[in-house]
Every structure is written in C-alpha cells, then in structure tokens.
XYZ file of C-alpha atoms in Angstrom:
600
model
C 26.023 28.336 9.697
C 22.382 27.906 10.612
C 20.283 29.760 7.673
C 17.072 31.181 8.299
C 14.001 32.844 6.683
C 12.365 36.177 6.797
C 10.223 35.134 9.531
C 13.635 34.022 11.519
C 12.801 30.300 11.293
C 15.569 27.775 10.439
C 15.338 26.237 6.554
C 15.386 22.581 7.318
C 18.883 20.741 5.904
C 19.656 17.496 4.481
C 21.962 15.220 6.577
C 22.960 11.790 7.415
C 22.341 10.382 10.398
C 24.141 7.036 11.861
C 21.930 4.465 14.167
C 23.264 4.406 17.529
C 20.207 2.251 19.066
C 16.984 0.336 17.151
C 15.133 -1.851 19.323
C 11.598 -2.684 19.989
C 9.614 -0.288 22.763
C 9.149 -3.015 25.917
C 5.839 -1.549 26.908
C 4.409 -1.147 23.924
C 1.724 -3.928 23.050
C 1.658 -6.291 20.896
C 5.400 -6.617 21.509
C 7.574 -5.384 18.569
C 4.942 -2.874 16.940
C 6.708 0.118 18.300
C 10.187 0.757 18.062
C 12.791 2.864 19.445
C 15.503 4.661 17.151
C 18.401 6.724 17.994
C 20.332 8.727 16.061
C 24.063 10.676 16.164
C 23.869 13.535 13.984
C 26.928 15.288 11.734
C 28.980 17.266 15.056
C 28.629 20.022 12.662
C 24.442 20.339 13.062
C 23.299 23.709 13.726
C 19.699 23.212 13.749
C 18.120 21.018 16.575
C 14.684 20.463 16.692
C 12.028 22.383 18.853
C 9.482 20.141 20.732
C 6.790 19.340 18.447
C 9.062 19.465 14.876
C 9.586 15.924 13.075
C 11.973 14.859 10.325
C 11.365 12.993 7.015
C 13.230 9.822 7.608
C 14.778 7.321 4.840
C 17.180 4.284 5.710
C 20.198 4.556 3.315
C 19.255 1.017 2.137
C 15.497 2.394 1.805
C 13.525 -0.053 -1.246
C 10.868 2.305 -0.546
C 10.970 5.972 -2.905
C 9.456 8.570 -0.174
C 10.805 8.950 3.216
C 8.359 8.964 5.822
C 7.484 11.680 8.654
C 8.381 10.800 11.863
C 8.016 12.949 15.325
C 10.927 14.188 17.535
C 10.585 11.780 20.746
C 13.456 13.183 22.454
C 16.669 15.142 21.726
C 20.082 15.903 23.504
C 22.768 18.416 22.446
C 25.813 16.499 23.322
C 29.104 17.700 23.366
C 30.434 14.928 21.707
C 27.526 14.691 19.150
C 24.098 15.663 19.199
C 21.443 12.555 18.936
C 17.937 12.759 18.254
C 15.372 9.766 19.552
C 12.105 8.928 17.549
C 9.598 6.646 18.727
C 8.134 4.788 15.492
C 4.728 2.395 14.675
C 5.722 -0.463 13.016
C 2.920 -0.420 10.335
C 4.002 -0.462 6.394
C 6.410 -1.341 4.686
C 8.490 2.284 5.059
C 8.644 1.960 8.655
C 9.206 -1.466 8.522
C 12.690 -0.641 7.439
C 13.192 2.229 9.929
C 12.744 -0.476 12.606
C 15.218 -3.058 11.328
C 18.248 -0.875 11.115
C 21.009 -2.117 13.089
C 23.739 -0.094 15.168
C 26.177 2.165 12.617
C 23.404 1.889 9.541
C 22.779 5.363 7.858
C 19.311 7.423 7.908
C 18.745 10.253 5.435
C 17.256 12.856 7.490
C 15.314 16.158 6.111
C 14.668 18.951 8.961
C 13.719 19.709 11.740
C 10.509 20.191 9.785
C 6.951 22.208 10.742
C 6.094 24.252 13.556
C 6.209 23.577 17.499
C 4.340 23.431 20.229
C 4.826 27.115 22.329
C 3.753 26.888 26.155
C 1.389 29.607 27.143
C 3.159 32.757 28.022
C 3.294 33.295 31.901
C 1.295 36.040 33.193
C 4.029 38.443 35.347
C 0.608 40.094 37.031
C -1.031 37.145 38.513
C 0.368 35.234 41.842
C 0.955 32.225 40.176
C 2.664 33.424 37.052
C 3.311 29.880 35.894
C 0.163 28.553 33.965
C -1.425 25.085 34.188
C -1.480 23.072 31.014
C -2.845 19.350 30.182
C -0.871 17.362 27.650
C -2.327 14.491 25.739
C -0.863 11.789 23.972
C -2.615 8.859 22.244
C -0.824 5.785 21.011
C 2.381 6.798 18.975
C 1.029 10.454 19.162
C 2.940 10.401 22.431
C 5.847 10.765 21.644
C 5.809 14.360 20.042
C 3.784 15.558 23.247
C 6.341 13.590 25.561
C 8.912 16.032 23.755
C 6.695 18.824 24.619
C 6.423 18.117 28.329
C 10.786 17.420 28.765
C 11.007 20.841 27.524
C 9.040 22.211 30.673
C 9.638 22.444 34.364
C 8.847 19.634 36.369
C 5.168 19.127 37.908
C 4.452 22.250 35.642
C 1.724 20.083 33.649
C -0.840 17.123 34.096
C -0.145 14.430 31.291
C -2.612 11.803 29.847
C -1.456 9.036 27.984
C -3.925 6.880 26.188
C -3.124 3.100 24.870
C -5.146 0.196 23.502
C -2.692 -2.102 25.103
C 0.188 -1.369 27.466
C 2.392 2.061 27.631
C 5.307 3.872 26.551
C 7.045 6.532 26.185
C 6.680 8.303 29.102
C 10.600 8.174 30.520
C 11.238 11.754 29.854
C 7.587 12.862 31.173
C 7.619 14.336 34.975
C 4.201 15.584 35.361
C 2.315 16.308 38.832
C 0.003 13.754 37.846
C 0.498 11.271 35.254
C -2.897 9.316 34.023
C -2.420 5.947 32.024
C -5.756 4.783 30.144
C -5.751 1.308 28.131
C -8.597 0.100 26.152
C -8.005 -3.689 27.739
C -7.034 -2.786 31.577
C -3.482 -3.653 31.207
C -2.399 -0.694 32.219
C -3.780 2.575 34.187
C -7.451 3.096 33.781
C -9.637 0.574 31.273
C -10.893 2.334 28.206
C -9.935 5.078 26.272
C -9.336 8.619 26.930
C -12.730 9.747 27.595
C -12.264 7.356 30.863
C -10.024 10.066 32.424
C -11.158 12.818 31.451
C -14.086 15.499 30.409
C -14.746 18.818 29.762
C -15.689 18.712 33.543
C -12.327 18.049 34.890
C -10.924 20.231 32.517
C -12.482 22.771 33.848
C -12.064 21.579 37.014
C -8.624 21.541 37.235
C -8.181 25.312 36.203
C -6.380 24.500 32.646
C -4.837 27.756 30.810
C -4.325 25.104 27.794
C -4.555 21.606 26.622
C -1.740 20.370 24.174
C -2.625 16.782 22.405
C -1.040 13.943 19.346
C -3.058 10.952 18.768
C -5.142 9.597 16.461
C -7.785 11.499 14.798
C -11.133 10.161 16.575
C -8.960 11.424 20.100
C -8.091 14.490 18.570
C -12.004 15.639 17.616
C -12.831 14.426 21.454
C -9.850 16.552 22.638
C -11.314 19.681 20.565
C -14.671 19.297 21.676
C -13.860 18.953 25.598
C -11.459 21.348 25.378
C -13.901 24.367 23.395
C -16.652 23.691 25.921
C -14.432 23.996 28.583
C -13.351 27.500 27.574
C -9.510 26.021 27.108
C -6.875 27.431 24.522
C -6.281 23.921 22.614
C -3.611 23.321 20.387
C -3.588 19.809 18.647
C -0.733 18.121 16.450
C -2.128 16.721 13.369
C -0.819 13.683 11.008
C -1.485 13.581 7.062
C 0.554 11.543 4.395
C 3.565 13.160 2.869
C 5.837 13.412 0.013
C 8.841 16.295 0.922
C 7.563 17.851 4.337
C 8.486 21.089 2.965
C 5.295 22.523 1.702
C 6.107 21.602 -1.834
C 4.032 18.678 -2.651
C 0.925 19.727 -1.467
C -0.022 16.463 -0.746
C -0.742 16.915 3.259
C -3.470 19.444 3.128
C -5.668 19.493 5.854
C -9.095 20.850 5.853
C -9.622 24.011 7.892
C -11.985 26.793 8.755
C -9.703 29.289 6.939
C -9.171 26.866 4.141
C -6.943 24.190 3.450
C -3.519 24.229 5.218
C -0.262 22.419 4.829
C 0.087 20.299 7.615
C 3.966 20.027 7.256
C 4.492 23.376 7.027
C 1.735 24.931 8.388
C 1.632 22.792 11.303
C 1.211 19.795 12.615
C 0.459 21.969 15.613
C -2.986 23.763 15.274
C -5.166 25.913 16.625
C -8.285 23.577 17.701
C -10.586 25.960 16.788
C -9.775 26.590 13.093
C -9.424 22.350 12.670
C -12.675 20.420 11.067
C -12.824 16.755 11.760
C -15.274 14.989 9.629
C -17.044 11.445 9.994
C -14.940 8.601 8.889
C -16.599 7.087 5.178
C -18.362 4.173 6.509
C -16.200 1.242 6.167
C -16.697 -1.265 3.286
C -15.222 -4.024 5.005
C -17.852 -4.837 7.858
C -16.551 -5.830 11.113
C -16.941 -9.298 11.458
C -15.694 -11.827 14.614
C -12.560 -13.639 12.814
C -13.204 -17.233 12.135
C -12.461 -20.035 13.769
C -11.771 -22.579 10.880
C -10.217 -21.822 7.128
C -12.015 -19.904 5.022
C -13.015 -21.149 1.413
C -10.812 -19.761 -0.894
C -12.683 -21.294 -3.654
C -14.485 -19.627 -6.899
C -15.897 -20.009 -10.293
C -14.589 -18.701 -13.327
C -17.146 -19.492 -16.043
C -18.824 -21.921 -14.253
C -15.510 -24.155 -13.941
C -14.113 -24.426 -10.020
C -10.942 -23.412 -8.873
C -9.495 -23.975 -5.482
C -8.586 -20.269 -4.986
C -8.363 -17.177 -7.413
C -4.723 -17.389 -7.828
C -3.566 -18.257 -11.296
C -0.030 -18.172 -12.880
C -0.252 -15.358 -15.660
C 0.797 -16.799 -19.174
C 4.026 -16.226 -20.408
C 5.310 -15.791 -16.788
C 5.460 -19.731 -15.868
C 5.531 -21.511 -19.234
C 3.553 -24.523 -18.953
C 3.633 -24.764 -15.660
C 6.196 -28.108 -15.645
C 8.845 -25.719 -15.213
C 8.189 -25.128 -11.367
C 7.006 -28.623 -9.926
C 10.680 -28.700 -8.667
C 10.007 -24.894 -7.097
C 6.978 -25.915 -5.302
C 3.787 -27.929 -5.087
C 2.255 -26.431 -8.124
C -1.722 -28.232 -7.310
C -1.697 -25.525 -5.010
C -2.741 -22.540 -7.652
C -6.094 -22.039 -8.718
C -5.062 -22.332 -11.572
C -2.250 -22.484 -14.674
C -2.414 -20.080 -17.923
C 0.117 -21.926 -20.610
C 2.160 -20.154 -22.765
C 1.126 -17.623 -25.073
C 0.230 -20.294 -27.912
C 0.160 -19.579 -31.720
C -1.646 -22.091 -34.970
C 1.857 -22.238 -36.163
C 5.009 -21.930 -34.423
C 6.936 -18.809 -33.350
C 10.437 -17.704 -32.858
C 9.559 -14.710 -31.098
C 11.760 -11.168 -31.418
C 15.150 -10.976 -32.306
C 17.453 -8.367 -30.232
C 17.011 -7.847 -26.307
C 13.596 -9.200 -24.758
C 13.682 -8.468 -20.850
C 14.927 -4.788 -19.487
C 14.942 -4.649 -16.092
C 13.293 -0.806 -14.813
C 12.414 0.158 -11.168
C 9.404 -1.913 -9.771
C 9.347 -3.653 -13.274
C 9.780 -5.501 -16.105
C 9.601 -4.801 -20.020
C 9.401 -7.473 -22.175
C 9.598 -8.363 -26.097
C 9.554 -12.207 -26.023
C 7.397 -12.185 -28.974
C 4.798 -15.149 -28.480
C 7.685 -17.226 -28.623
C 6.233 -20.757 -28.399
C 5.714 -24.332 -29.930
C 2.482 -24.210 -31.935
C -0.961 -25.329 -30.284
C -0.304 -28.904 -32.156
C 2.655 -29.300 -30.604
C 0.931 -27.981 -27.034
C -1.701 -30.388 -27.397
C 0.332 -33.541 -28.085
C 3.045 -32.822 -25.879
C 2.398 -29.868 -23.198
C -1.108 -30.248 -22.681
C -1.162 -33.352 -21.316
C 1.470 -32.871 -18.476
C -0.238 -29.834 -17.511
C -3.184 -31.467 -17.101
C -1.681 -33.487 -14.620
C -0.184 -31.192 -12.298
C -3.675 -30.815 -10.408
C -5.236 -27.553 -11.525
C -7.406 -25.969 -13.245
C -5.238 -25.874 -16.870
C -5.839 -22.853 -19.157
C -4.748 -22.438 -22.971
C -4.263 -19.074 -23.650
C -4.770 -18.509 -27.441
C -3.351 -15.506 -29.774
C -3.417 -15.404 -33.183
C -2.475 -12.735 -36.295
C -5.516 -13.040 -38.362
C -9.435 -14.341 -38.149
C -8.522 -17.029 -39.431
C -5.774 -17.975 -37.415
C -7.543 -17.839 -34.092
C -10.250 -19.824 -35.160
C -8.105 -22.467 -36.891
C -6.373 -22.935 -33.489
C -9.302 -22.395 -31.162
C -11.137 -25.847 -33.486
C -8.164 -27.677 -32.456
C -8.381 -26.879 -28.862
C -11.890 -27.457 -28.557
C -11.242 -31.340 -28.805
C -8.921 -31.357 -26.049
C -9.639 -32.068 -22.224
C -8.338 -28.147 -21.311
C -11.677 -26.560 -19.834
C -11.248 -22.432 -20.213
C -9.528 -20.401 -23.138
C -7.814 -17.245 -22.326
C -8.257 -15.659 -25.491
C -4.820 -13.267 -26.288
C -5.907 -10.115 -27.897
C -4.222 -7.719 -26.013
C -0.222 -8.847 -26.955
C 1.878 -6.010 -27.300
C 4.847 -7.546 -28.786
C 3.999 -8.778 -32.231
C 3.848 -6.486 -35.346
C 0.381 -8.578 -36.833
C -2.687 -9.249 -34.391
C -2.094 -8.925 -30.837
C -3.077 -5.812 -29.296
C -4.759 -4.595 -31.852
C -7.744 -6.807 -31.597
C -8.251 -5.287 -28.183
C -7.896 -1.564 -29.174
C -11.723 -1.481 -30.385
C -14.856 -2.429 -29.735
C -15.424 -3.992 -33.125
C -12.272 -5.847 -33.663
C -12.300 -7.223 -30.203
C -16.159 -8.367 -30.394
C -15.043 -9.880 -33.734
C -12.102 -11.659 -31.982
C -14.400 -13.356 -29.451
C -17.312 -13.796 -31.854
C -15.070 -15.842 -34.277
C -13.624 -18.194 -31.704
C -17.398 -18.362 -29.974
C -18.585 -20.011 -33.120
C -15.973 -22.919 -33.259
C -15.864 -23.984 -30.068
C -18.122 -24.994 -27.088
C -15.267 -23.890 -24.353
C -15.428 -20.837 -21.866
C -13.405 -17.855 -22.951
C -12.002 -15.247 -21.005
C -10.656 -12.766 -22.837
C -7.809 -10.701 -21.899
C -7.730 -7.382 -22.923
C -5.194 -4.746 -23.645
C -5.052 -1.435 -21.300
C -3.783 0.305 -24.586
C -7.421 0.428 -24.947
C -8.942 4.138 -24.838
C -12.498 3.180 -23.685
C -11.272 -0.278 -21.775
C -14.647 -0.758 -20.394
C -16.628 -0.226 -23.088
C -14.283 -2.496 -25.297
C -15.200 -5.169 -22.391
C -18.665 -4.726 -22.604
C -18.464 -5.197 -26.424
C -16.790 -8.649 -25.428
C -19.438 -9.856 -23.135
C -22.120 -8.880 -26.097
C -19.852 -11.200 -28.597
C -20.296 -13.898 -26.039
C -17.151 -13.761 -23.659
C -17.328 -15.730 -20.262
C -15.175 -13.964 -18.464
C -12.524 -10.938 -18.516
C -9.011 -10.476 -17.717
C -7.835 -7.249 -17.131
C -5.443 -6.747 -18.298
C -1.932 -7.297 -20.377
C 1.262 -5.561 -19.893
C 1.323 -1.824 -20.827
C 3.050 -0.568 -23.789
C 6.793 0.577 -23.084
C 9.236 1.696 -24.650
C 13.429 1.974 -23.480
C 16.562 3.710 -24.409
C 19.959 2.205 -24.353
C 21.486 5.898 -23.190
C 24.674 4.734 -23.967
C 24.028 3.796 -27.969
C 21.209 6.690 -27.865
C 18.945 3.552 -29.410
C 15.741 1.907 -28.652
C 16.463 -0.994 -26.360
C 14.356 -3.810 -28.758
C 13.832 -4.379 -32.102
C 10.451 -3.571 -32.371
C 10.891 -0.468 -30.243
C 7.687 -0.643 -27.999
C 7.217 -3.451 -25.074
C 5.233 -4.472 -22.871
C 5.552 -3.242 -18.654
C 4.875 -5.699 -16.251
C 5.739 -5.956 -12.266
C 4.515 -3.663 -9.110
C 4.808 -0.494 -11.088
C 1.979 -0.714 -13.136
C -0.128 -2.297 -10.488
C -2.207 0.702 -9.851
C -2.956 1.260 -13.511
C -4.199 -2.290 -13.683
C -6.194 -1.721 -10.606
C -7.551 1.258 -12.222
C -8.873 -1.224 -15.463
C -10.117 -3.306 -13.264
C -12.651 -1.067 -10.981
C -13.627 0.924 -13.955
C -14.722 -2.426 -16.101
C -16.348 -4.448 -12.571
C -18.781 -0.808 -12.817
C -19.338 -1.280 -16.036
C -20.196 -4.831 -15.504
C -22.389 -3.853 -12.744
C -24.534 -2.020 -15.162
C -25.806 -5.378 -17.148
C -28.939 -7.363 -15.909
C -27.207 -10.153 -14.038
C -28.029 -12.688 -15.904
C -25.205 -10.937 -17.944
C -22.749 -9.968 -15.067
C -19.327 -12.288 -16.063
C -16.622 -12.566 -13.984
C -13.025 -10.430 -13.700
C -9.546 -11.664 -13.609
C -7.507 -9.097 -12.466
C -3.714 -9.221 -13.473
C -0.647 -5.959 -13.442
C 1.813 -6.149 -11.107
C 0.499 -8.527 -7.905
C 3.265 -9.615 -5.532
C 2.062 -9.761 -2.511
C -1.051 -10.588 -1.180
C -2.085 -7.332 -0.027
C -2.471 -6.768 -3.758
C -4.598 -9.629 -4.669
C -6.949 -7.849 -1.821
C -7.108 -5.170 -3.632
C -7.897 -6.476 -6.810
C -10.736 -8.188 -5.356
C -11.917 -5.358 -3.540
C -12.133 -3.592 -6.922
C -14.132 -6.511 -8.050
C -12.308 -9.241 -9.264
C -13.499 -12.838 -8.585
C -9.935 -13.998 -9.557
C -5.874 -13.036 -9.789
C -3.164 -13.597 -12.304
C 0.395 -13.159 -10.849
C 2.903 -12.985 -13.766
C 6.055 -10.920 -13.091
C 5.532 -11.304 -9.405
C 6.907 -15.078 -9.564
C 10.459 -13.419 -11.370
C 10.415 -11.364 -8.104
C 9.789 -14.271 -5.824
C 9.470 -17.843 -6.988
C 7.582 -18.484 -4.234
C 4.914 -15.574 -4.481
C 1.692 -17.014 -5.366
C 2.215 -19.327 -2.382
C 2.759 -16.174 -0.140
C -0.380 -14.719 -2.087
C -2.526 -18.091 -1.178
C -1.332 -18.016 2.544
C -1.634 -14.247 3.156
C -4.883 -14.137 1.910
C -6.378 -16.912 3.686
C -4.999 -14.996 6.788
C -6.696 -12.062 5.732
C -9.910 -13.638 5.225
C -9.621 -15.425 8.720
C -8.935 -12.556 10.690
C -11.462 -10.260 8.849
C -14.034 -12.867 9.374
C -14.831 -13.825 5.379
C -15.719 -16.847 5.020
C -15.373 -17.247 1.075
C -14.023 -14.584 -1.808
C -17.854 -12.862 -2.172
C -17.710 -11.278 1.209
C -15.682 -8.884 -0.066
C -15.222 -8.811 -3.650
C -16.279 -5.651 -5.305
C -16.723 -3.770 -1.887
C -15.127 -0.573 -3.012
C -17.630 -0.409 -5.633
C-alpha cells in the first residue's frame, strides 16, 4: 500500500532492484563514459516515479558507503514487472560500479525521491489551449528532461540537446523540432547551447515555459535567456548527497528565499528564486598537455629523488622484501624499518586489526638494532637503487643520539627522525606531543650528526603546526606529516581491548583526510617563515591511489609516503608513479612545483 504525506506525496521506500541491461550509451563520446542501466523492480512497487524524480542508487556489492543520486531516464509500468531506465556519467568511483553491473546483479534503490517537473496548465479560454514549452538538456542532464518530454504529447514541445561530443538519449524524445549542439561539430550544430538559441528565439517562438538539466554554467545561461525573455523557467538542479531525503542537509542550494534542500525541495526550481555564482578561479591553470614525460623529480633536503614516492617505514621493511614484487629502483625513495640503539621485540598480544578503510597496528618498533641495520641491512638497501632512508626512534635523549652517532658514519644520506610512534610505552609519540620535547628531539640528534633530518611528527599533536615550526627552529630539514593516529579496538566478543597496550596506531584510506588536514595546516605555517627557512613536507596517512598523492601535493607537499597502501595493493606505489605522471602530462606540469601547494 502506497503511503503518503499530508501534502498527498508518496514517502519514498527502500527496495531492491535486479539489472536487466548495463551497457555503455553508443552515442555518447568518448565511448564508454555514459552508460545505460535498467532495472526490474519488486512486482509489488506501488510508487513509480514522476518525470523529473531520481533515486539514490547503491550496487549490492557497493565498496563505496553512500549511494549516489541518479535521474529517472525512462520508466514503464509493465504488467509483468515494472522497470525503471537511468542514464549514468561514468565519473568516480560510485558510478564506476553502477556501470559495471552485469545482467541479474542487485541495486539498492531509495525513492522515487524530490519533486517533478509539472507542464504548464492549458488555458481552456484561448484557441490553442495546449501551451508551447522548450526543454533543455545538457550532457547527462538529458536524461531527466528526456523523461519530461515522453510524458507529453507528441510535437507538443521544441527540445535542445547540448553535447561536447556526440549525442544521446534522445530515443524517447518526439519533439516538433529537435536541435542537437556539440562543442566539436560531431553532431548537430558546433558549439554549445548558446549556438541554438537566445533570448531572441525564445521569444520568438512564443514559449509559455522553458524546462532545462545540465550543468551549472548552462543552467545560469538558461535563467538569464529565459527571464529576459519574459518565460516561466523551471530548471533541475544537481548538488552532492548523503540520504536524498532531506535529512542530511548536505545538498543545500543557495536561493533568494534562503537555502533550500535540493533533494527534497527540488531539483526542479523556480529560475527566478535560483542564484548562480562565479566559479572560484581555478588553482590548477589550464595548460596545453605535454608532449614528452614530465619530471617527476624533487629534493628533499637538498638530496635528489627520482619522484616523491617513498615506501613509509614499517610498511616495507627494508625494502629487500619486495625486489621479487617489483622493480623496487623505481621509488623515490625507501624509509627502513623503524630502528632502535638496542634491539626490540616489539608488543606481545595481537598487532594488526583489520577496520573499514584501515589498519591498526601495535607492532611495537619491532626491529634488529641500528648495529645490526648497519652491518647487515644497510648495505643491501643501499643497493636496490634509491634514495635509502634510516628512520630513527629512540626512548630517551640519550638513546637517539647514541644511535643517530652511529648512523652518521654510514653511506645512508637522510634520517627520518621517529618521534611520533604510537606503540611504545617510553619515547615515541611523546616527543612529538610538544613543542619543547620535540625541538629537544631534533636539537639532540642535530648536534651529533652532519645528516639531513626529517622529522616525522605525531598528529596526536594539539598545535601540529606549531610543534613543526618548533622543529624547523631546532634545525629540522624537512617534515613528515604525519604517523598513524592513535586507536583503540574492542574484541566485542571478550568485551576486552584488542592489544596489550590498549591504544594503536590507524593507518590506510580512512584517515587520509585527517592527514591531509596536517599537512595543509603545517605547508601555511611554513609559508609564514622567510624562505630562506621554508623546508620541505612529506606527506603520509592513508595514500593508495594516485589521486591521493595529488592531493597531498596540492596541499603542499614536495613528497609522499605510502605505507598501508602497499598491504592494500602490492603494486600501489607503482600505480601512484604511473598515475601521476599521467596526471602531470595531461594537465600540462612539467615537474612537481607547478602545482604543489596550489590550494594554499
């Protein structure tokens, strides 16, 4: 039984649907970025959407946590079973999945969600009691308008469609005149909407209304046209969402009569009461893409690495380990082992629990002793053709700088110095968790040795920033930001803390943010100094792909440590490497300085 609410409208319900049809859109340019999906729904469905309504969508097999909003393309109430089509942009990794589902997969499905699109009333007084409307659709913003116009009589409307490369979606669209505009002339018109038409011809052509989905830049054209025409204009607007319900508040939109819920308050709007404003200026400069490989390379306390991925310590022990994995000489560079003056065990107990989009750890700075490192270690990592790096930790004063002398005679060229461990009960983090401690960390191991240090700091830290500023006064060369975050699990079944020492440290995606977070706030701190005193960042939490190492970068590191990443995927920093030389080539940047720090 279809339940409604006070106003008469249907609540939206929770259903599964099964994929009858998933296949790429044939017209749609470049092939395979938009995709067509078909759906059966439960015989029992009462509610059927209304042109204009979408549904939250989320493959059964989802890795993803939110669905994603998706607009009714088409929709049939068979006698058999009722299906509902969906035309969907292939552009993250959410909609990625919607578009490789394969015949008899299951889709969660929340709705029919929002409001609709209403076709002007007709006018029983005039001659021609059936009004003249213009419907606009823009890239994948026509499929919720092609809904629109199969709901109407035939040759009742006009119907624009607007591409930047070929067409689609127009199979169920029977206008008296259909106009086809593509920014490169492979279809219809060349150029974009404002090719075909003006608030001339919409006047022209004796509109009662104009009804329009597209991208935002269309949409304020479409407004504009359409209010100096004189034309009722009612536009369908797109915003990022959560539960398409009106709970999240997540999708407001900005409006003359305040900010509105575009799930539930639209996506269909009024034109008049909508405010478009001017994109932020983009960081990222257009440039022409380049023609040969861009130079990955940087500097890291004046030493050269290839490219600013390095293999986090503790995440690919000495680096040995994965010759048989892949060409290791590929990284920018290799952090070793948490090492110790003397020897450690590590933690009794459990030391890895798995969590969503993590890792928590309590290995304990399990390792062999920097004696043993440097006589037997040390030199086969300094033979795998990288940049080698011994990361140093220590309990006491004393202890780092006993260690830190021994180094110092050894051919390894950069330090990481460890005071930001979180899973040892002496030292570790709790150099990092001050200003004072850390600067007398770094100021200790400064005076015993003649090597670069980059210290890597803890984001237990209250006032992380100022902490790394208190670093660079000690003498620091460079900064990684940051260690794993402080955890803590419970065995639900023994009602006990999962390790030993009770708190861990959180590694993987999850925390990725966070680290980003660290790293943006201490690059603006940085920023502050004279420049003479401007050191570089290594950014490290949670980088797997190299979309992430991007946005480290962007936030103003010169380089990347990948630690959990490589449990995900052995093969990630490779995928990192590759993906961001892409990235570089096609956004025309010809080294890492182009863009680092450009969200500053």
């Amino acid at each position: 039984m279809e339940i409604k609410d006070c106003s008469g409208k249907p609540y939206p319900i929770f259903t599964i649907g099964t994929v009858c049809e998933c296949r790429f859109e044939p017209g749609a340019q470049p092939e395979g970025s938009v995709y067509f999906l078909k759906l059966i729904l439960p015989k029992e469905t009462q509610s059927l959407p209304k042109p204009g309504q979408f549904y939250m969508l989320k493959s059964e097999k989802s890795q993803k946590p939110l669905a994603r909003p998706i607009s009714v393309f088409h929709v049939e109430n068979d006698s058999k079973n009722p299906y509902v089509e969906f035309l969907i942009l292939k552009k993250g990794a959410g909609t990625a999945e919607l578009c490789s589902l394969d015949a008899g997969n299951e889709v969660q499905l929340l709705g029919p969600l929002g409001n609709m699109f209403k076709a002007p009333a007709p006018d029983s007084s005039a001659q021609q009691p059936q009004k003249k409307i213009c419907i606009i659709g823009g890239g994948i913003g026509v499929a919720p308008v092609a809904s629109f116009a199969s709901s109407l009589p035939e040759k009742s409307y006009d119907f624009f469609a607007s591409f930047k490369s070929g067409s689609y979606g127009l199979e169920y669209v029977k206008p008296e005149k259909l106009t086809v505009t593509t920014d490169d002339g492979s279809a219809g018109i060349k150029g974009m909407l404002p090719a075909a038409i003006d608030e001339k011809l919409l006047a022209k052509n004796g509109y009662d209304a104009v009804y329009a989905c597209g991208p935002a830049p269309m949409l304020a054209y479409v407004k504009q046209i359409a209010e100096k025409a004189g034309i009722q204009c009612y536009l369908s607007m797109e915003s990022r969402m959560a539960c398409g319900m009106g709970v999240c508040l997540g999708c407001t939109i900005e409006t003359t009569e305040g900010l509105k819920k575009c799930c539930s308050d639209g996506p269909v709007f009024d034109s008049k009461i909508l405010k478009f404003e001017k994109p932020a200026a983009n960081a990222c400069v257009r440039r022409s893409p380049l023609k040969a490989a861009p130079d990955l390379s940087v500097k890291i306390a004046g030493i050269s690495l290839k490219n600013p991925v390095i293999a986090a310590s503790g995440a690919f022990g000495f680096g040995t380990e994965y010759k048989t994995v892949f060409d290791v000489s590929r990284l920018g560079g290799i952090c070793s082992k948490g090492l110790t003056l003397e020897p450690r065990q590590g933690n009794g107990g459990i030391r890895l629990w798995e969590t969503p989009s993590g890792l928590i750890n309590s290995i304990g700075l399990n390792n062999p002793g920097v004696k043993h490192f440097i006589e037997n270690e040390m030199p086969e990592m300094l033979k795998l053709g990288t940049v080698a790096i011994a990361n140093l930790s220590g309990s006491t004063l004393e202890t780092y700088a006993e260690a830190a002398k021994l180094l110092d005679s050894t051919p390894i060229p950069l330090i990481e110095l460890n005071i930001s461990c979180p899973n040892v009960k002496k030292g570790g983090a709790a150099w990092g968790l001050t200003c004072e401690s850390a600067a007398a960390a770094v100021k200790t191991v400064k005076e015993v040795t003649k090597k670069p240090i980059a210290v890597k700091l803890t984001p237990a830290a209250a006032n992380i920033a100022g902490i790394a500023l208190a670093c660079i006064e000690a003498g620091a060369d460079a900064l990684v930001i940051a260690n794993t975050f402080p955890a803590v699990a419970i065995d639900i079944e023994s009602g006990r803390p999962v390790f030993n020492n009770i708190k861990a440290g959180l590694s993987g995606p999850a925390i990725r943010p966070l680290a980003v977070k660290n790293v943006y706030d201490v690059a603006q701190a940085v920023k502050t100094l004279p420049e003479s005193r401007q050191i570089p960042i290594i950014g490290s939490g949670g980088i797997a792909e190299w979309q992430d190492a991007v946005e480290f970068i962007m936030a103003g590191a010169t380089a990347v440590e990948v630690g959990a990443g490589t449990f995900i995927n052995p093969l990630a920093m490779i995928s990192i490497i590759e993906g961001l030389s892409s990235f570089m080539q096609r956004k025309g940047f010809s080294c890492i300085e182009d863009f680092r720090g450009c969200a500053l």
